[in-house]
Amino acid sequence: MSRESWVGRDARSIADAVQSGQVSARTVVEHHLARVDECNGELNALVTVCGEEARAAADALDERRLRGETLGPLAGVPFTVKDLIATAGVRTTAGSRTLADNVPTVDAPAVAAFKAAGAILIGKTNTPEFGACGLTRNELFGTTASPVRPDGVVRSPGGSSGGESASVAAGMSVLGLGTDFGGSVRWPAHCTGLTSVRPTLGRVDPEGQYPGVLSGGRLLANPTTMHGTIQTIGPLARNLGDAALALRVLSMPHLAWTDPDSVDVDDLDIRWAPGEGTMPVDEKILAAVRTAAISLDASEYDGLALTRANALFGALRSVETHADIRSLAEGSAHSFDADITAMLAAVHDRSSVEVEALWADRAVLTSEFLGEMGDVLILPVASVLAPPLGAESFEVGGRELTWMDALASCRAISVLGLPSVVVPIGFSRNGLPIGVQVVARPFREHVALSVAARITSNAQALV
């Protein structure tokens, strides 16, 4: 094994080195598998390690290079996948005992896109059962801890893509594929100091996400459910360049890609909000977001639509029947965890008129918000910093919040279907990372990425 460690390197430098022959893909993979052996016992981030499969894929890539073939933009880059996304031949449980032995036969298109670009799957990461919690724990695999603990307190890496954020932050993988329903790639990035992207709905192929509809080995998104409509796959990375590269690889082929460097940030109408308007936000987070906004000369958002978005998310969630989850678990001898059991018990029959009215409200609200937001809206990711492991509620401004309350700003953007880039912008006094959401108009991810780059540059200049 090479004495030079490849753990902690960015995706582009690894891909360039593998393509040029400076390092073999096998060596890069071995270094990251060794890192898994070193860290995962404490963190419980990876629930399935694909060691032999990763070595075989790396050897095949090295053979292609020796034949003179041009490799992809992610050549030899180790990546992990949230256990909510289908991987062919690799166990995919959705964090549920009811799917403990489930092995898909077809990769999710997002996984296939990473592999086609030369990336190498090294494992699946922990998630709460069916991703239905903002904290990463389940009864099948247990609880995931964050590697980021500057004050010595063991903390949550967020959720539901918390296994991904813990893996990438610890250097076990270079890139992560997560899913985002109500903040599930954004909140973990905020908790662990990473960058993540929730793409516009439709930017990334939604197939292969649990829960969904099984058809001939494929897992299709159900357009009649909130999950099928609002949940999307998005990348997590340790820097903005890697996140942008990953998003470009994931982007549907028929969609044009615009280089973020082509954007003139100074010509944009940038606005900011101290939250979505109904939930309090920790003062340390507000101060960091305000500083980021001031560095861009952003004006304060004064619209009305954003304050209604989180409530609409909750209302749409309340009319779900969760039939997809029930169907996927049919025939299993195992029961659901407490969170899913409670969620299913709370289901009540609703009239189609009531449900359709809520979706009509969403269309109107989205239109109103697009008329108010300008080109970009900057706002907090969450009301709180990364919580201590085991904490289920949080006091902010004299008010006790659940994890759902704490993610109100994420839920508001989710229901509107807009793209959001999260970048770290600073630290609390005890060293915990603080992230910010950069929200753009539909399919304008390049604008969000460009503004996020400016924010990052400004933050570094202040250090």
XYZ file of C-alpha atoms in Angstrom:
463
model
C 0.000 0.000 0.000
C 1.225 3.495 -0.855
C 2.753 5.375 2.068
C 1.005 8.545 0.890
C -2.508 8.597 2.323
C -5.381 9.282 -0.040
C -7.895 9.691 2.754
C -9.161 13.259 2.995
C -8.362 14.126 -0.635
C -10.978 15.786 -2.810
C -12.734 13.930 -5.611
C -11.185 15.840 -8.482
C -7.593 15.310 -7.316
C -8.215 11.593 -6.785
C -9.797 11.206 -10.233
C -6.935 13.100 -11.892
C -4.326 10.999 -10.078
C -6.033 7.724 -10.994
C -6.452 8.781 -14.627
C -2.791 9.808 -14.905
C -1.504 6.671 -13.210
C -0.070 8.568 -10.242
C -2.020 6.197 -8.001
C -4.067 3.084 -8.647
C -7.761 2.985 -7.910
C -7.034 -0.128 -5.846
C -4.717 1.848 -3.576
C -7.276 4.620 -3.089
C -9.950 2.066 -2.226
C -7.679 0.190 0.188
C -6.885 3.420 2.022
C -10.567 4.201 2.463
C -11.473 0.667 3.526
C -8.711 0.898 6.127
C -10.281 4.149 7.309
C -13.617 2.345 7.622
C -11.937 -0.310 9.768
C -10.445 2.444 11.904
C -13.542 4.599 12.444
C -16.745 2.731 11.793
C -16.826 0.695 14.978
C -17.203 3.900 16.977
C -19.426 5.827 14.557
C -21.712 3.085 13.195
C -22.064 5.003 9.949
C -21.669 2.162 7.425
C -24.084 -0.734 7.894
C -22.872 -2.753 4.895
C -19.263 -2.633 3.705
C -18.644 -3.660 0.082
C -14.961 -4.469 0.434
C -14.570 -7.238 -2.125
C -16.912 -5.578 -4.608
C -14.993 -2.299 -4.264
C -11.642 -4.008 -4.803
C -12.938 -5.772 -7.903
C -14.333 -2.514 -9.317
C -11.025 -0.742 -8.609
C -9.016 -3.485 -10.336
C -11.297 -3.298 -13.375
C -10.823 0.480 -13.517
C -7.031 0.125 -13.298
C -7.093 -2.394 -16.139
C -9.074 0.038 -18.271
C -6.461 2.739 -17.633
C -3.667 0.376 -18.652
C -5.539 -0.236 -21.922
C -5.463 3.496 -22.555
C -9.158 4.109 -22.007
C -10.378 7.500 -20.848
C -11.911 7.177 -17.408
C -14.798 9.185 -16.009
C -14.724 12.401 -13.962
C -15.013 10.416 -10.710
C -12.418 7.761 -11.597
C -11.459 5.790 -8.503
C -13.404 8.044 -6.099
C -14.823 6.010 -3.174
C -18.449 6.789 -2.395
C -21.115 5.592 -0.005
C -24.872 5.388 -0.466
C -27.625 5.928 2.045
C -29.380 2.646 2.816
C -32.581 4.189 1.484
C -31.303 4.013 -2.126
C -31.293 0.802 -4.169
C -27.927 -0.817 -4.972
C -27.816 -3.877 -7.209
C -26.458 -6.945 -5.413
C -25.903 -5.008 -2.181
C -28.280 -5.224 0.758
C -30.641 -2.247 0.984
C -32.769 -2.222 4.129
C -34.199 1.311 4.424
C -33.187 0.930 8.075
C -36.080 -1.475 8.611
C -36.148 -4.959 10.098
C -38.896 -5.726 7.584
C -36.316 -5.348 4.769
C -33.305 -6.742 6.635
C -32.525 -9.257 3.887
C -33.569 -7.158 0.886
C -31.059 -7.211 -1.990
C -32.131 -5.176 -5.051
C -31.292 -6.393 -8.542
C -31.148 -2.917 -10.112
C -29.105 0.148 -9.145
C -30.904 3.426 -8.641
C -30.059 5.589 -11.688
C -28.144 7.972 -9.396
C -25.930 5.099 -8.223
C -25.492 3.937 -11.817
C -24.481 7.468 -12.840
C -21.755 7.587 -10.170
C -20.461 4.173 -11.216
C -20.486 5.146 -14.914
C -18.372 8.184 -13.980
C -15.803 5.848 -12.393
C -16.748 6.191 -8.728
C -16.459 3.063 -6.575
C -19.119 2.024 -4.069
C -17.578 1.020 -0.744
C -20.666 0.734 1.432
C -24.205 1.585 2.505
C -24.857 3.987 5.375
C -27.262 4.076 8.270
C -30.633 5.817 8.136
C -33.679 5.930 10.386
C -36.379 3.502 9.261
C -37.642 4.672 5.850
C -35.903 7.985 6.520
C -38.768 9.112 8.731
C -36.720 10.902 11.401
C -34.225 13.731 11.591
C -31.957 11.674 13.867
C -30.123 8.594 12.613
C -31.155 5.556 14.651
C -33.132 2.384 14.062
C -33.735 -0.955 15.753
C -31.954 -2.911 13.023
C -28.521 -1.274 13.202
C -28.611 1.097 16.177
C -27.523 4.746 16.405
C -24.962 6.649 14.335
C -22.620 9.144 16.000
C -20.906 12.148 14.451
C -17.109 12.254 14.123
C -17.325 16.015 14.730
C -17.086 16.625 18.469
C -14.842 19.638 19.142
C -16.155 20.035 22.684
C -15.840 16.338 23.498
C -19.608 15.776 23.472
C -20.756 12.869 21.293
C -23.339 14.301 18.926
C -25.782 13.294 16.232
C -24.687 13.682 12.599
C -28.272 14.693 11.800
C -30.617 12.665 9.657
C -31.996 11.049 7.853
C -28.762 10.969 5.790
C -26.749 10.940 9.009
C -24.802 7.805 8.094
C -23.673 9.599 4.947
C -22.606 12.773 6.720
C -20.705 10.791 9.358
C -18.948 8.710 6.688
C -17.894 11.664 4.530
C -16.915 13.852 7.491
C -14.760 11.041 8.930
C -12.996 10.467 5.606
C -14.390 6.970 5.131
C -15.824 8.062 1.783
C -15.172 11.032 -0.472
C -18.728 11.534 -1.716
C -22.082 10.482 -0.349
C -25.449 9.909 -1.967
C -28.299 10.830 0.340
C -31.974 11.591 -0.008
C -33.741 14.783 1.033
C -37.402 14.883 2.020
C -37.610 17.504 4.753
C -33.925 18.401 5.041
C -32.202 15.036 5.030
C -29.029 16.072 3.172
C -29.057 19.686 4.375
C -29.421 19.166 8.135
C -26.664 16.473 8.284
C -24.322 18.779 6.340
C -25.029 21.551 8.845
C -24.335 19.172 11.755
C -20.999 17.917 10.412
C -19.553 20.911 8.524
C -20.133 19.504 5.038
C -21.522 20.811 1.773
C -24.676 19.279 0.321
C -27.176 19.925 -2.444
C -30.895 19.363 -2.509
C -31.520 19.602 -6.280
C -34.624 20.923 -7.983
C -37.248 18.201 -8.190
C -36.580 16.498 -11.530
C -32.875 17.393 -11.744
C -31.875 13.902 -10.521
C -33.712 10.724 -11.530
C -35.932 9.849 -8.518
C -36.070 6.104 -9.213
C -34.607 3.751 -6.637
C -35.623 5.580 -3.441
C -37.472 3.869 -0.604
C -40.380 3.932 -0.105
C -41.567 3.470 -3.663
C -43.349 1.077 -5.999
C -41.652 -2.169 -7.045
C -41.888 -2.967 -10.743
C -39.756 -5.626 -12.409
C -36.918 -5.193 -9.932
C -36.975 -1.398 -10.183
C -38.226 0.877 -7.429
C -40.292 3.627 -8.999
C -41.226 6.954 -7.441
C -44.954 7.101 -6.742
C -46.270 10.443 -8.084
C -49.399 10.212 -5.924
C -47.465 10.354 -2.644
C -45.618 13.143 -0.897
C -42.420 11.079 -0.827
C -42.700 10.329 -4.520
C -43.252 13.995 -5.297
C -40.973 15.839 -2.876
C -38.108 13.491 -1.928
C -34.991 13.766 -4.074
C -31.481 12.311 -4.167
C -28.607 14.711 -3.521
C -24.846 14.632 -2.859
C -22.811 15.333 0.270
C -19.149 16.328 0.077
C -16.401 17.979 2.075
C -16.137 20.961 -0.267
C -18.224 22.884 -2.751
C -16.202 21.831 -5.809
C -16.826 18.152 -5.106
C -20.533 18.782 -4.512
C -20.835 20.626 -7.832
C -18.947 17.875 -9.665
C -21.183 15.219 -8.111
C -24.340 17.141 -9.012
C -23.208 17.469 -12.611
C -22.702 13.693 -12.798
C -26.126 13.098 -11.236
C -27.979 15.618 -13.390
C -30.409 14.048 -15.874
C -28.776 13.892 -19.346
C -31.539 15.853 -21.071
C -31.069 18.844 -18.751
C -28.575 21.540 -19.714
C -25.739 22.185 -17.261
C -24.527 25.738 -16.705
C -21.130 26.385 -15.192
C -21.467 28.217 -11.847
C -18.411 30.305 -12.809
C -20.520 31.940 -15.530
C -22.737 33.640 -12.937
C -22.105 37.272 -12.008
C -23.087 37.242 -8.352
C -23.021 41.058 -8.175
C -25.900 41.240 -10.661
C -28.206 38.991 -8.622
C -31.152 40.008 -6.470
C -30.124 38.300 -3.226
C -32.368 38.286 -0.176
C -32.119 36.680 3.240
C -34.424 35.558 6.014
C -33.693 34.748 9.677
C -35.794 31.591 9.311
C -39.038 30.503 7.721
C -40.965 32.776 10.045
C -42.715 30.495 12.538
C -39.961 28.766 14.525
C -37.234 30.424 16.633
C -33.597 30.006 15.583
C -30.566 29.835 17.874
C -28.869 33.233 18.123
C -25.459 31.811 17.188
C -26.894 30.497 13.938
C -28.735 33.740 13.235
C -25.582 35.762 13.736
C -23.638 33.617 11.265
C -26.398 33.736 8.638
C -26.756 37.492 9.085
C -23.002 37.958 8.595
C -23.097 35.871 5.407
C -26.020 37.915 4.107
C -24.354 41.239 4.897
C -21.209 40.135 3.051
C -23.375 39.852 -0.085
C -25.290 43.108 0.494
C -28.460 40.990 0.618
C -31.758 42.682 1.390
C -34.091 41.177 3.960
C -36.936 39.032 2.633
C -40.255 40.740 3.342
C -42.673 38.328 1.669
C -45.525 36.381 3.234
C -45.469 33.027 1.432
C -42.529 31.497 3.301
C -44.320 31.640 6.654
C -47.030 29.288 5.323
C -44.735 26.686 3.766
C -43.762 24.653 6.847
C -47.397 24.303 7.903
C -48.288 23.130 4.398
C -45.524 20.512 4.557
C -47.069 19.201 7.783
C -50.586 19.272 6.365
C -49.576 17.296 3.280
C -47.728 14.820 5.470
C -50.832 14.350 7.633
C -52.963 13.111 4.739
C -50.505 10.416 3.647
C -51.644 6.787 3.916
C -48.075 5.378 3.707
C -49.386 2.531 1.553
C -45.962 2.193 -0.098
C -44.341 1.361 3.236
C -47.033 -1.156 4.111
C -46.729 -2.784 0.691
C -42.943 -3.106 0.825
C -43.153 -4.812 4.215
C -45.862 -7.314 3.253
C -44.925 -10.866 4.174
C -42.228 -9.858 6.643
C -42.189 -11.591 10.001
C -40.703 -8.478 11.595
C -42.446 -5.415 12.963
C -41.753 -1.742 12.324
C -39.784 0.465 14.725
C -41.652 2.754 17.110
C -41.474 5.813 14.818
C -43.061 4.056 11.839
C -45.580 2.223 14.026
C -46.754 5.547 15.456
C -46.840 7.128 12.007
C -48.998 4.339 10.597
C -51.297 4.405 13.633
C -51.926 8.112 13.059
C -53.256 7.584 9.521
C -56.885 8.660 9.034
C -59.006 8.480 5.923
C -59.164 11.818 4.153
C -61.373 12.740 1.249
C -59.797 13.168 -2.162
C -61.234 16.687 -2.200
C -59.250 17.589 0.933
C -56.032 16.079 -0.393
C -56.345 17.721 -3.798
C -57.033 21.066 -2.140
C -53.741 20.849 -0.276
C -51.802 20.135 -3.469
C -53.586 23.062 -5.095
C -52.464 25.214 -2.159
C -48.898 24.081 -2.843
C -49.094 25.231 -6.460
C -50.397 28.643 -5.416
C -47.886 29.020 -2.592
C -44.946 28.130 -4.839
C -46.055 30.700 -7.397
C -46.387 33.362 -4.711
C -42.985 32.591 -3.228
C -41.242 32.731 -6.602
C -42.655 36.237 -6.947
C -41.122 37.241 -3.601
C -37.725 35.514 -3.323
C -35.634 37.374 -5.907
C -32.899 35.303 -7.528
C -31.558 33.765 -4.331
C -32.752 33.447 -0.746
C -30.304 32.818 2.101
C -31.650 31.372 5.348
C -30.683 29.037 8.206
C -30.620 25.289 7.750
C -32.056 24.565 11.192
C -32.981 26.130 14.516
C -30.224 24.327 16.417
C -26.630 23.154 16.185
C -25.754 19.445 16.100
C -27.518 17.990 19.156
C -25.976 15.642 21.716
C -26.580 12.003 20.861
C -29.928 10.903 22.260
C -31.487 14.383 22.471
C -34.997 14.405 20.991
C -36.118 17.954 21.806
C -34.363 21.314 21.975
C -34.984 24.598 23.789
C -34.617 27.684 21.607
C -35.684 31.145 22.707
C -37.647 29.757 25.642
C -39.569 27.373 23.413
C -39.197 23.601 23.276
C -38.846 22.287 19.737
C -39.080 18.800 18.318
C -36.599 17.821 15.595
C -39.388 18.482 13.082
C -39.829 21.997 14.448
C -36.067 22.539 14.311
C -36.063 21.687 10.592
C -38.851 24.104 9.674
C -36.640 26.121 7.299
C -35.690 22.948 5.425
C -39.270 21.657 5.294
C -40.457 24.985 3.880
C -38.000 24.806 0.976
C -38.779 21.112 0.384
C -42.490 21.664 -0.087
C -41.739 24.455 -2.569
C -39.538 22.069 -4.595
C -36.625 24.499 -4.921
C -32.885 23.766 -5.096
C -30.817 24.459 -2.009
C -27.058 24.341 -1.468
C -25.687 24.112 2.072
C -22.185 25.327 2.899
C -20.482 25.793 6.285
C -20.120 29.450 7.236
C -18.602 29.401 10.695
C -18.468 27.812 14.112
C -20.098 28.281 17.472
C -17.995 29.171 20.525
C -17.567 25.483 21.327
C -16.464 24.742 17.762
C -19.641 23.257 16.302
C -20.138 23.920 12.574
C -22.871 26.226 11.276
C -24.304 25.844 7.789
C -26.438 28.108 5.638
C -28.984 27.361 2.933
C -28.590 29.087 -0.422
C -31.904 28.669 -2.234
C -32.328 29.412 -5.939
C -35.135 29.324 -8.456
C -36.044 26.004 -10.159
C -33.200 24.424 -12.141
C -30.872 27.293 -11.220
C -28.518 25.181 -9.132
C -25.593 26.885 -10.840
C -26.742 30.194 -9.343
C -26.971 28.710 -5.842
C -23.547 27.108 -6.248
C -22.023 30.404 -7.386
C -23.486 32.356 -4.471
C -22.408 29.594 -2.079
C -18.856 29.930 -3.444
C -18.920 33.675 -2.783
C -20.211 33.094 0.756
C -17.438 30.581 1.383
C -14.823 32.989 0.033
C -16.169 35.843 2.161
C -16.222 33.653 5.273
C -12.625 32.593 4.728
C -11.586 36.221 4.284
C -13.031 37.050 7.717
C -11.046 34.325 9.488
